[in-house]
């Protein structure tokens, strides 16, 4: 029916998990996070009772569900969202730099970190620098713009000026664009990743150190390593840090390290690769995105929830006093 919804990109993520983690997507700069469109939720609590929650009833629970992660308070059985104004068409685009030199990688990253803090709210993208077993090292981006092809191309001008850029763009109905994004993902994959929030621009040394992680080598059994960036800002930051459980409203983007591997036979080597580089990633960033969970985190509550942690703990004690819903990093 042409109503947009600020959903995600990964097709295997359920709506409740997506929303309770905040909900990043390619429409987030335009419409806010997925949880920002939530107007009511119903859960089954630890006693088997149905509890309704919105800004008028059990409003503290409603606040907590918007960003404190899935599975903490009960079983979600219903979610109601506000409808956004209809959209006729969007521009789905990709940027690709095959066989990217180190200079091209640097230029792209530096362009990205400046572009994302000034870009129109109508556009967002997920991009990265990849070391692929088959295709070598390349730079790639996938994005969505709520403008026509001409305006979108103009908004991407800084990236198009980088030598070797290949742009693909089409102006199509939103639902068709979402289907194309979905079909770009495999049915399943083995991977390890960690995603953290960026609040500053990096200098030459810091960028080159990050690029070295991807360029130097892949762990045993890995067919792809990646340094990924997920755009934030826009209408995400229009909501205050303490207006929902999702705390990191003012970050510029999410920076993620990832390795994909053939099977769990290579789990240890790939886990170690991420662990070896995590400390440097952590030194440049602040806090972890709960929908990119990283289980070795020692102080995971503080990393996921920031200064909203104390309030989240009290709400957990209120609605699940016996910690019936208990799991790793609950």
mmCIF file of C-alpha atoms in Angstrom:
data_model
loop_
_atom_site.group_PDB
_atom_site.id
_atom_site.type_symbol
_atom_site.label_atom_id
_atom_site.label_comp_id
_atom_site.label_asym_id
_atom_site.label_seq_id
_atom_site.Cartn_x
_atom_site.Cartn_y
_atom_site.Cartn_z
ATOM 1 C CA UNK A 1 0.000 0.000 0.000
ATOM 2 C CA UNK A 2 3.079 2.260 -0.348
ATOM 3 C CA UNK A 3 3.370 3.053 3.364
ATOM 4 C CA UNK A 4 7.058 3.127 4.332
ATOM 5 C CA UNK A 5 8.313 1.308 7.390
ATOM 6 C CA UNK A 6 11.744 1.928 8.951
ATOM 7 C CA UNK A 7 12.786 -1.728 8.934
ATOM 8 C CA UNK A 8 16.202 -3.331 8.687
ATOM 9 C CA UNK A 9 18.119 -5.062 5.928
ATOM 10 C CA UNK A 10 18.821 -8.586 7.247
ATOM 11 C CA UNK A 11 15.865 -10.736 6.094
ATOM 12 C CA UNK A 12 16.220 -13.398 8.812
ATOM 13 C CA UNK A 13 15.781 -10.984 11.741
ATOM 14 C CA UNK A 14 12.316 -11.084 13.295
ATOM 15 C CA UNK A 15 10.388 -7.878 13.880
ATOM 16 C CA UNK A 16 10.418 -8.180 17.693
ATOM 17 C CA UNK A 17 14.176 -8.701 17.884
ATOM 18 C CA UNK A 18 14.747 -5.867 15.449
ATOM 19 C CA UNK A 19 12.557 -3.416 17.372
ATOM 20 C CA UNK A 20 13.710 -4.313 20.898
ATOM 21 C CA UNK A 21 17.311 -3.662 19.846
ATOM 22 C CA UNK A 22 16.360 -0.195 18.575
ATOM 23 C CA UNK A 23 16.202 -1.147 14.928
ATOM 24 C CA UNK A 24 18.732 0.284 12.478
ATOM 25 C CA UNK A 25 17.887 0.382 8.779
ATOM 26 C CA UNK A 26 18.381 2.263 5.547
ATOM 27 C CA UNK A 27 15.301 4.405 6.321
ATOM 28 C CA UNK A 28 16.477 5.338 9.831
ATOM 29 C CA UNK A 29 17.866 8.758 8.965
ATOM 30 C CA UNK A 30 14.525 9.605 7.299
ATOM 31 C CA UNK A 31 12.076 8.127 9.830
ATOM 32 C CA UNK A 32 14.101 7.309 12.944
ATOM 33 C CA UNK A 33 14.830 3.856 14.311
ATOM 34 C CA UNK A 34 12.289 1.074 13.973
ATOM 35 C CA UNK A 35 11.361 1.405 17.649
ATOM 36 C CA UNK A 36 10.521 5.093 17.171
ATOM 37 C CA UNK A 37 7.390 4.099 15.218
ATOM 38 C CA UNK A 38 6.205 1.672 17.903
ATOM 39 C CA UNK A 39 2.998 2.829 19.639
ATOM 40 C CA UNK A 40 1.962 -0.277 21.571
ATOM 41 C CA UNK A 41 3.257 -3.712 22.525
ATOM 42 C CA UNK A 42 1.709 -6.714 24.272
ATOM 43 C CA UNK A 43 3.762 -9.309 26.132
ATOM 44 C CA UNK A 44 3.153 -12.493 28.109
ATOM 45 C CA UNK A 45 4.979 -12.037 31.410
ATOM 46 C CA UNK A 46 6.627 -14.577 33.742
ATOM 47 C CA UNK A 47 3.206 -15.378 35.292
ATOM 48 C CA UNK A 48 1.603 -16.099 31.925
ATOM 49 C CA UNK A 49 -0.387 -12.854 32.032
ATOM 50 C CA UNK A 50 -0.968 -10.617 29.031
ATOM 51 C CA UNK A 51 0.400 -7.123 29.631
ATOM 52 C CA UNK A 52 -0.331 -4.159 27.379
ATOM 53 C CA UNK A 53 2.250 -1.393 27.227
ATOM 54 C CA UNK A 54 2.211 2.038 25.581
ATOM 55 C CA UNK A 55 2.925 5.651 26.571
ATOM 56 C CA UNK A 56 -0.194 5.680 28.789
ATOM 57 C CA UNK A 57 -0.206 2.169 30.298
ATOM 58 C CA UNK A 58 2.935 0.551 31.737
ATOM 59 C CA UNK A 59 4.881 3.334 30.104
ATOM 60 C CA UNK A 60 8.128 2.336 31.815
ATOM 61 C CA UNK A 61 7.991 -1.079 30.163
ATOM 62 C CA UNK A 62 7.186 0.580 26.835
ATOM 63 C CA UNK A 63 10.262 2.804 27.272
ATOM 64 C CA UNK A 64 12.473 -0.207 28.049
ATOM 65 C CA UNK A 65 11.310 -2.370 25.178
ATOM 66 C CA UNK A 66 12.478 0.316 22.743
ATOM 67 C CA UNK A 67 16.153 -0.543 22.738
ATOM 68 C CA UNK A 68 17.112 -2.791 25.663
ATOM 69 C CA UNK A 69 17.229 -5.992 23.626
ATOM 70 C CA UNK A 70 14.951 -8.969 23.081
ATOM 71 C CA UNK A 71 13.837 -11.579 25.572
ATOM 72 C CA UNK A 72 14.230 -9.581 28.774
ATOM 73 C CA UNK A 73 10.690 -8.932 30.022
ATOM 74 C CA UNK A 74 8.448 -11.534 28.458
ATOM 75 C CA UNK A 75 7.231 -13.007 25.196
ATOM 76 C CA UNK A 76 6.144 -10.359 22.730
ATOM 77 C CA UNK A 77 2.906 -11.373 21.008
ATOM 78 C CA UNK A 78 1.774 -8.086 19.435
ATOM 79 C CA UNK A 79 3.298 -4.854 18.202
ATOM 80 C CA UNK A 80 1.437 -1.846 16.794
ATOM 81 C CA UNK A 81 3.166 0.827 14.722
ATOM 82 C CA UNK A 82 2.267 4.264 13.458
ATOM 83 C CA UNK A 83 1.747 4.702 9.723
ATOM 84 C CA UNK A 84 4.058 7.105 7.940
ATOM 85 C CA UNK A 85 3.009 9.161 4.885
ATOM 86 C CA UNK A 86 2.830 7.183 1.657
ATOM 87 C CA UNK A 87 5.855 7.055 -0.613
ATOM 88 C CA UNK A 88 5.566 6.476 -4.350
ATOM 89 C CA UNK A 89 9.142 5.546 -5.259
ATOM 90 C CA UNK A 90 12.641 5.492 -3.769
ATOM 91 C CA UNK A 91 16.101 5.314 -5.293
ATOM 92 C CA UNK A 92 17.948 2.097 -4.512
ATOM 93 C CA UNK A 93 21.657 2.488 -5.233
ATOM 94 C CA UNK A 94 24.986 0.757 -4.893
ATOM 95 C CA UNK A 95 28.565 1.973 -5.106
ATOM 96 C CA UNK A 96 31.349 -0.416 -6.049
ATOM 97 C CA UNK A 97 35.123 0.010 -6.275
ATOM 98 C CA UNK A 98 36.671 -3.252 -7.536
ATOM 99 C CA UNK A 99 40.318 -4.058 -6.707
ATOM 100 C CA UNK A 100 40.477 -0.981 -4.482
ATOM 101 C CA UNK A 101 43.967 0.313 -3.778
ATOM 102 C CA UNK A 102 44.938 1.352 -0.281
ATOM 103 C CA UNK A 103 44.616 4.970 -1.389
ATOM 104 C CA UNK A 104 41.080 4.354 -2.703
ATOM 105 C CA UNK A 105 40.126 2.681 0.569
ATOM 106 C CA UNK A 106 41.486 5.626 2.558
ATOM 107 C CA UNK A 107 39.768 8.175 0.341
ATOM 108 C CA UNK A 108 36.455 6.343 0.636
ATOM 109 C CA UNK A 109 36.604 6.050 4.435
ATOM 110 C CA UNK A 110 37.593 9.693 4.845
ATOM 111 C CA UNK A 111 34.832 10.783 2.467
ATOM 112 C CA UNK A 112 32.328 8.650 4.359
ATOM 113 C CA UNK A 113 33.131 10.065 7.801
ATOM 114 C CA UNK A 114 32.670 13.620 6.544
ATOM 115 C CA UNK A 115 29.638 12.870 4.368
ATOM 116 C CA UNK A 116 27.559 11.104 7.014
ATOM 117 C CA UNK A 117 27.479 14.113 9.365
ATOM 118 C CA UNK A 118 26.245 16.516 6.662
ATOM 119 C CA UNK A 119 24.124 14.280 4.401
ATOM 120 C CA UNK A 120 20.434 14.860 3.805
ATOM 121 C CA UNK A 121 18.082 12.939 6.101
ATOM 122 C CA UNK A 122 16.517 11.484 2.946
ATOM 123 C CA UNK A 123 19.497 9.218 2.265
ATOM 124 C CA UNK A 124 21.384 6.501 4.118
ATOM 125 C CA UNK A 125 23.661 3.603 3.336
ATOM 126 C CA UNK A 126 25.579 0.656 4.642
ATOM 127 C CA UNK A 127 29.100 0.445 3.275
ATOM 128 C CA UNK A 128 32.344 -1.344 3.857
ATOM 129 C CA UNK A 129 35.853 -2.343 2.879
ATOM 130 C CA UNK A 130 36.143 -6.058 2.141
ATOM 131 C CA UNK A 131 38.896 -8.632 1.788
ATOM 132 C CA UNK A 132 37.314 -11.401 -0.254
ATOM 133 C CA UNK A 133 38.907 -14.771 -1.004
ATOM 134 C CA UNK A 134 37.636 -14.639 -4.603
ATOM 135 C CA UNK A 135 37.372 -10.943 -5.502
ATOM 136 C CA UNK A 136 40.278 -9.530 -3.519
ATOM 137 C CA UNK A 137 39.964 -6.199 -1.727
ATOM 138 C CA UNK A 138 37.087 -3.964 -2.769
ATOM 139 C CA UNK A 139 34.828 -1.219 -1.423
ATOM 140 C CA UNK A 140 31.067 -1.512 -1.646
ATOM 141 C CA UNK A 141 27.979 0.363 -0.473
ATOM 142 C CA UNK A 142 24.232 -0.238 -0.557
ATOM 143 C CA UNK A 143 21.850 2.625 0.045
ATOM 144 C CA UNK A 144 18.335 3.979 -0.081
ATOM 145 C CA UNK A 145 17.271 7.516 -0.979
ATOM 146 C CA UNK A 146 13.821 9.061 -0.756
ATOM 147 C CA UNK A 147 14.635 11.273 -3.745
ATOM 148 C CA UNK A 148 14.736 10.792 -7.509
ATOM 149 C CA UNK A 149 17.795 9.518 -9.371
ATOM 150 C CA UNK A 150 19.102 12.987 -10.253
ATOM 151 C CA UNK A 151 18.971 14.314 -6.682
ATOM 152 C CA UNK A 152 20.363 11.072 -5.281
ATOM 153 C CA UNK A 153 23.281 11.120 -7.721
ATOM 154 C CA UNK A 154 24.039 14.701 -6.711
ATOM 155 C CA UNK A 155 23.977 13.668 -3.022
ATOM 156 C CA UNK A 156 26.550 10.979 -3.810
ATOM 157 C CA UNK A 157 28.869 13.290 -5.735
ATOM 158 C CA UNK A 158 31.726 13.078 -3.200
ATOM 159 C CA UNK A 159 31.849 9.292 -3.622
ATOM 160 C CA UNK A 160 31.521 9.436 -7.394
ATOM 161 C CA UNK A 161 34.615 11.638 -7.540
ATOM 162 C CA UNK A 162 36.728 8.812 -6.128
ATOM 163 C CA UNK A 163 38.488 7.078 -9.007
ATOM 164 C CA UNK A 164 37.099 3.698 -10.032
ATOM 165 C CA UNK A 165 33.550 4.152 -8.697
ATOM 166 C CA UNK A 166 30.765 2.162 -10.343
ATOM 167 C CA UNK A 167 27.270 3.496 -9.532
ATOM 168 C CA UNK A 168 24.079 1.527 -10.022
ATOM 169 C CA UNK A 169 20.818 3.326 -9.266
ATOM 170 C CA UNK A 170 17.142 2.736 -9.983
ATOM 171 C CA UNK A 171 14.001 4.590 -8.960
ATOM 172 C CA UNK A 172 11.463 1.928 -7.967
ATOM 173 C CA UNK A 173 8.592 1.319 -5.495
ATOM 174 C CA UNK A 174 9.791 0.935 -1.912
ATOM 175 C CA UNK A 175 8.531 -2.622 -1.511
ATOM 176 C CA UNK A 176 10.401 -3.682 -4.641
ATOM 177 C CA UNK A 177 13.559 -2.044 -3.292
ATOM 178 C CA UNK A 178 13.203 -3.908 0.007
ATOM 179 C CA UNK A 179 12.757 -7.195 -1.832
ATOM 180 C CA UNK A 180 15.937 -6.573 -3.811
ATOM 181 C CA UNK A 181 17.838 -5.828 -0.599
ATOM 182 C CA UNK A 182 16.494 -9.022 0.952
ATOM 183 C CA UNK A 183 17.528 -11.138 -2.028
ATOM 184 C CA UNK A 184 21.104 -9.861 -1.769
ATOM 185 C CA UNK A 185 21.557 -11.884 1.438
ATOM 186 C CA UNK A 186 22.345 -15.616 1.602
ATOM 187 C CA UNK A 187 19.936 -18.004 3.339
ATOM 188 C CA UNK A 188 22.431 -18.443 6.174
ATOM 189 C CA UNK A 189 26.091 -17.847 6.958
ATOM 190 C CA UNK A 190 28.706 -18.440 9.626
ATOM 191 C CA UNK A 191 30.156 -15.186 10.919
ATOM 192 C CA UNK A 192 31.550 -13.324 13.889
ATOM 193 C CA UNK A 193 31.151 -9.574 14.261
ATOM 194 C CA UNK A 194 31.093 -6.655 16.679
ATOM 195 C CA UNK A 195 29.557 -3.222 16.084
ATOM 196 C CA UNK A 196 30.302 -0.071 18.057
ATOM 197 C CA UNK A 197 29.326 3.605 17.890
ATOM 198 C CA UNK A 198 31.471 6.355 16.352
ATOM 199 C CA UNK A 199 31.303 9.903 17.689
ATOM 200 C CA UNK A 200 34.312 11.562 16.035
ATOM 201 C CA UNK A 201 36.313 11.802 12.828
ATOM 202 C CA UNK A 202 39.463 9.701 12.654
ATOM 203 C CA UNK A 203 42.908 10.963 11.706
ATOM 204 C CA UNK A 204 45.222 9.462 9.090
ATOM 205 C CA UNK A 205 46.936 7.086 11.521
ATOM 206 C CA UNK A 206 43.647 5.754 12.902
ATOM 207 C CA UNK A 207 42.128 5.179 9.457
ATOM 208 C CA UNK A 208 45.249 3.380 8.243
ATOM 209 C CA UNK A 209 45.293 1.160 11.324
ATOM 210 C CA UNK A 210 41.686 0.147 10.666
ATOM 211 C CA UNK A 211 42.445 -0.510 7.005
ATOM 212 C CA UNK A 212 45.430 -2.656 7.981
ATOM 213 C CA UNK A 213 43.133 -5.014 9.884
ATOM 214 C CA UNK A 214 41.310 -5.809 6.643
ATOM 215 C CA UNK A 215 44.282 -5.646 4.283
ATOM 216 C CA UNK A 216 46.877 -7.685 6.146
ATOM 217 C CA UNK A 217 45.241 -11.134 6.223
ATOM 218 C CA UNK A 218 42.115 -13.178 6.804
ATOM 219 C CA UNK A 219 41.873 -15.739 9.634
ATOM 220 C CA UNK A 220 42.074 -19.439 8.826
ATOM 221 C CA UNK A 221 38.882 -20.640 7.122
ATOM 222 C CA UNK A 222 37.573 -17.121 6.458
ATOM 223 C CA UNK A 223 36.406 -16.258 2.964
ATOM 224 C CA UNK A 224 35.662 -12.600 3.762
ATOM 225 C CA UNK A 225 36.633 -10.008 6.353
ATOM 226 C CA UNK A 226 34.975 -6.609 6.490
ATOM 227 C CA UNK A 227 35.110 -3.184 8.025
ATOM 228 C CA UNK A 228 31.464 -2.081 7.834
ATOM 229 C CA UNK A 229 29.827 1.292 8.438
ATOM 230 C CA UNK A 230 26.101 1.834 9.093
ATOM 231 C CA UNK A 231 24.863 5.417 8.836
ATOM 232 C CA UNK A 232 23.207 7.094 11.822
ATOM 233 C CA UNK A 233 22.206 10.701 12.485
ATOM 234 C CA UNK A 234 19.251 12.412 10.867
ATOM 235 C CA UNK A 235 16.002 11.768 12.711
ATOM 236 C CA UNK A 236 17.600 9.139 14.957
ATOM 237 C CA UNK A 237 19.284 11.954 16.852
ATOM 238 C CA UNK A 238 16.072 13.992 17.130
ATOM 239 C CA UNK A 239 15.080 11.707 20.026
ATOM 240 C CA UNK A 240 16.971 12.238 23.299
ATOM 241 C CA UNK A 241 19.277 9.548 24.717
ATOM 242 C CA UNK A 242 16.978 8.943 27.672
ATOM 243 C CA UNK A 243 13.648 9.069 25.809
ATOM 244 C CA UNK A 244 13.955 5.348 25.058
ATOM 245 C CA UNK A 245 16.231 2.544 26.211
ATOM 246 C CA UNK A 246 18.305 2.925 23.029
ATOM 247 C CA UNK A 247 21.014 5.251 24.306
ATOM 248 C CA UNK A 248 23.433 6.080 21.477
ATOM 249 C CA UNK A 249 21.301 8.622 19.643
ATOM 250 C CA UNK A 250 24.042 11.104 18.795
ATOM 251 C CA UNK A 251 26.555 8.741 17.209
ATOM 252 C CA UNK A 252 27.598 9.385 13.608
ATOM 253 C CA UNK A 253 27.549 5.737 12.547
ATOM 254 C CA UNK A 254 28.114 2.151 13.657
ATOM 255 C CA UNK A 255 31.559 0.725 12.888
ATOM 256 C CA UNK A 256 31.719 -3.047 12.664
ATOM 257 C CA UNK A 257 34.414 -5.674 12.217
ATOM 258 C CA UNK A 258 33.256 -8.944 10.702
ATOM 259 C CA UNK A 259 34.606 -12.234 9.448
ATOM 260 C CA UNK A 260 32.641 -14.851 7.512
ATOM 261 C CA UNK A 261 33.807 -18.460 7.353
ATOM 262 C CA UNK A 262 32.940 -21.757 5.711
ATOM 263 C CA UNK A 263 31.797 -23.767 8.746
ATOM 264 C CA UNK A 264 32.137 -24.048 12.510
ATOM 265 C CA UNK A 265 35.327 -26.045 11.947
ATOM 266 C CA UNK A 266 36.917 -22.586 11.697
ATOM 267 C CA UNK A 267 35.079 -20.992 14.604
ATOM 268 C CA UNK A 268 38.069 -20.705 16.943
ATOM 269 C CA UNK A 269 40.441 -19.053 14.471
ATOM 270 C CA UNK A 270 37.795 -16.530 13.414
ATOM 271 C CA UNK A 271 36.725 -15.816 16.986
ATOM 272 C CA UNK A 272 40.359 -15.175 17.884
ATOM 273 C CA UNK A 273 40.805 -12.841 14.908
ATOM 274 C CA UNK A 274 37.938 -10.655 16.063
ATOM 275 C CA UNK A 275 39.129 -10.762 19.662
ATOM 276 C CA UNK A 276 42.661 -9.734 18.647
ATOM 277 C CA UNK A 277 41.372 -6.619 16.888
ATOM 278 C CA UNK A 278 38.490 -5.746 19.177
ATOM 279 C CA UNK A 279 40.551 -3.723 21.651
ATOM 280 C CA UNK A 280 41.655 -1.301 18.950
ATOM 281 C CA UNK A 281 38.104 -0.976 17.636
ATOM 282 C CA UNK A 282 36.960 -0.330 21.206
ATOM 283 C CA UNK A 283 39.615 2.361 21.745
ATOM 284 C CA UNK A 284 38.163 4.422 18.883
ATOM 285 C CA UNK A 285 34.475 3.975 19.682
ATOM 286 C CA UNK A 286 31.954 4.138 22.499
ATOM 287 C CA UNK A 287 29.399 1.476 23.401
ATOM 288 C CA UNK A 288 28.131 -1.599 21.557
ATOM 289 C CA UNK A 289 25.027 -1.935 19.398
ATOM 290 C CA UNK A 290 22.921 -4.580 21.132
ATOM 291 C CA UNK A 291 21.607 -5.958 17.833
ATOM 292 C CA UNK A 292 25.223 -6.778 16.928
ATOM 293 C CA UNK A 293 25.818 -8.697 20.176
ATOM 294 C CA UNK A 294 29.395 -9.484 21.163
ATOM 295 C CA UNK A 295 29.469 -12.154 23.822
ATOM 296 C CA UNK A 296 33.034 -11.727 25.168
ATOM 297 C CA UNK A 297 32.051 -8.275 26.528
ATOM 298 C CA UNK A 298 32.852 -8.136 30.235
ATOM 299 C CA UNK A 299 30.742 -5.103 31.147
ATOM 300 C CA UNK A 300 28.080 -5.770 28.534
ATOM 301 C CA UNK A 301 25.228 -3.957 30.317
ATOM 302 C CA UNK A 302 27.119 -0.669 30.412
ATOM 303 C CA UNK A 303 28.341 -1.174 26.833
ATOM 304 C CA UNK A 304 24.828 -1.769 25.477
ATOM 305 C CA UNK A 305 22.795 0.642 27.607
ATOM 306 C CA UNK A 306 25.116 3.524 28.532
ATOM 307 C CA UNK A 307 23.648 5.795 31.211
ATOM 308 C CA UNK A 308 20.192 4.234 30.782
ATOM 309 C CA UNK A 309 21.414 1.103 32.587
ATOM 310 C CA UNK A 310 20.114 1.906 36.094
ATOM 311 C CA UNK A 311 16.597 2.610 34.837
ATOM 312 C CA UNK A 312 16.606 -0.554 32.716
ATOM 313 C CA UNK A 313 17.647 -2.665 35.732
ATOM 314 C CA UNK A 314 14.782 -1.281 37.834
ATOM 315 C CA UNK A 315 12.251 -2.027 35.087
ATOM 316 C CA UNK A 316 13.608 -5.563 34.736
ATOM 317 C CA UNK A 317 13.199 -6.093 38.505
ATOM 318 C CA UNK A 318 9.647 -4.745 38.356
ATOM 319 C CA UNK A 319 8.354 -6.828 35.443
ATOM 320 C CA UNK A 320 10.490 -9.957 35.891
ATOM 321 C CA UNK A 321 11.384 -10.018 39.620
ATOM 322 C CA UNK A 322 12.556 -13.660 39.610
ATOM 323 C CA UNK A 323 14.585 -13.295 36.392
ATOM 324 C CA UNK A 324 12.485 -15.952 34.697
ATOM 325 C CA UNK A 325 13.681 -14.667 31.323
ATOM 326 C CA UNK A 326 17.362 -15.354 31.806
ATOM 327 C CA UNK A 327 20.023 -15.927 29.156
ATOM 328 C CA UNK A 328 23.582 -14.932 28.274
ATOM 329 C CA UNK A 329 23.713 -11.111 28.381
ATOM 330 C CA UNK A 330 20.122 -10.769 29.649
#
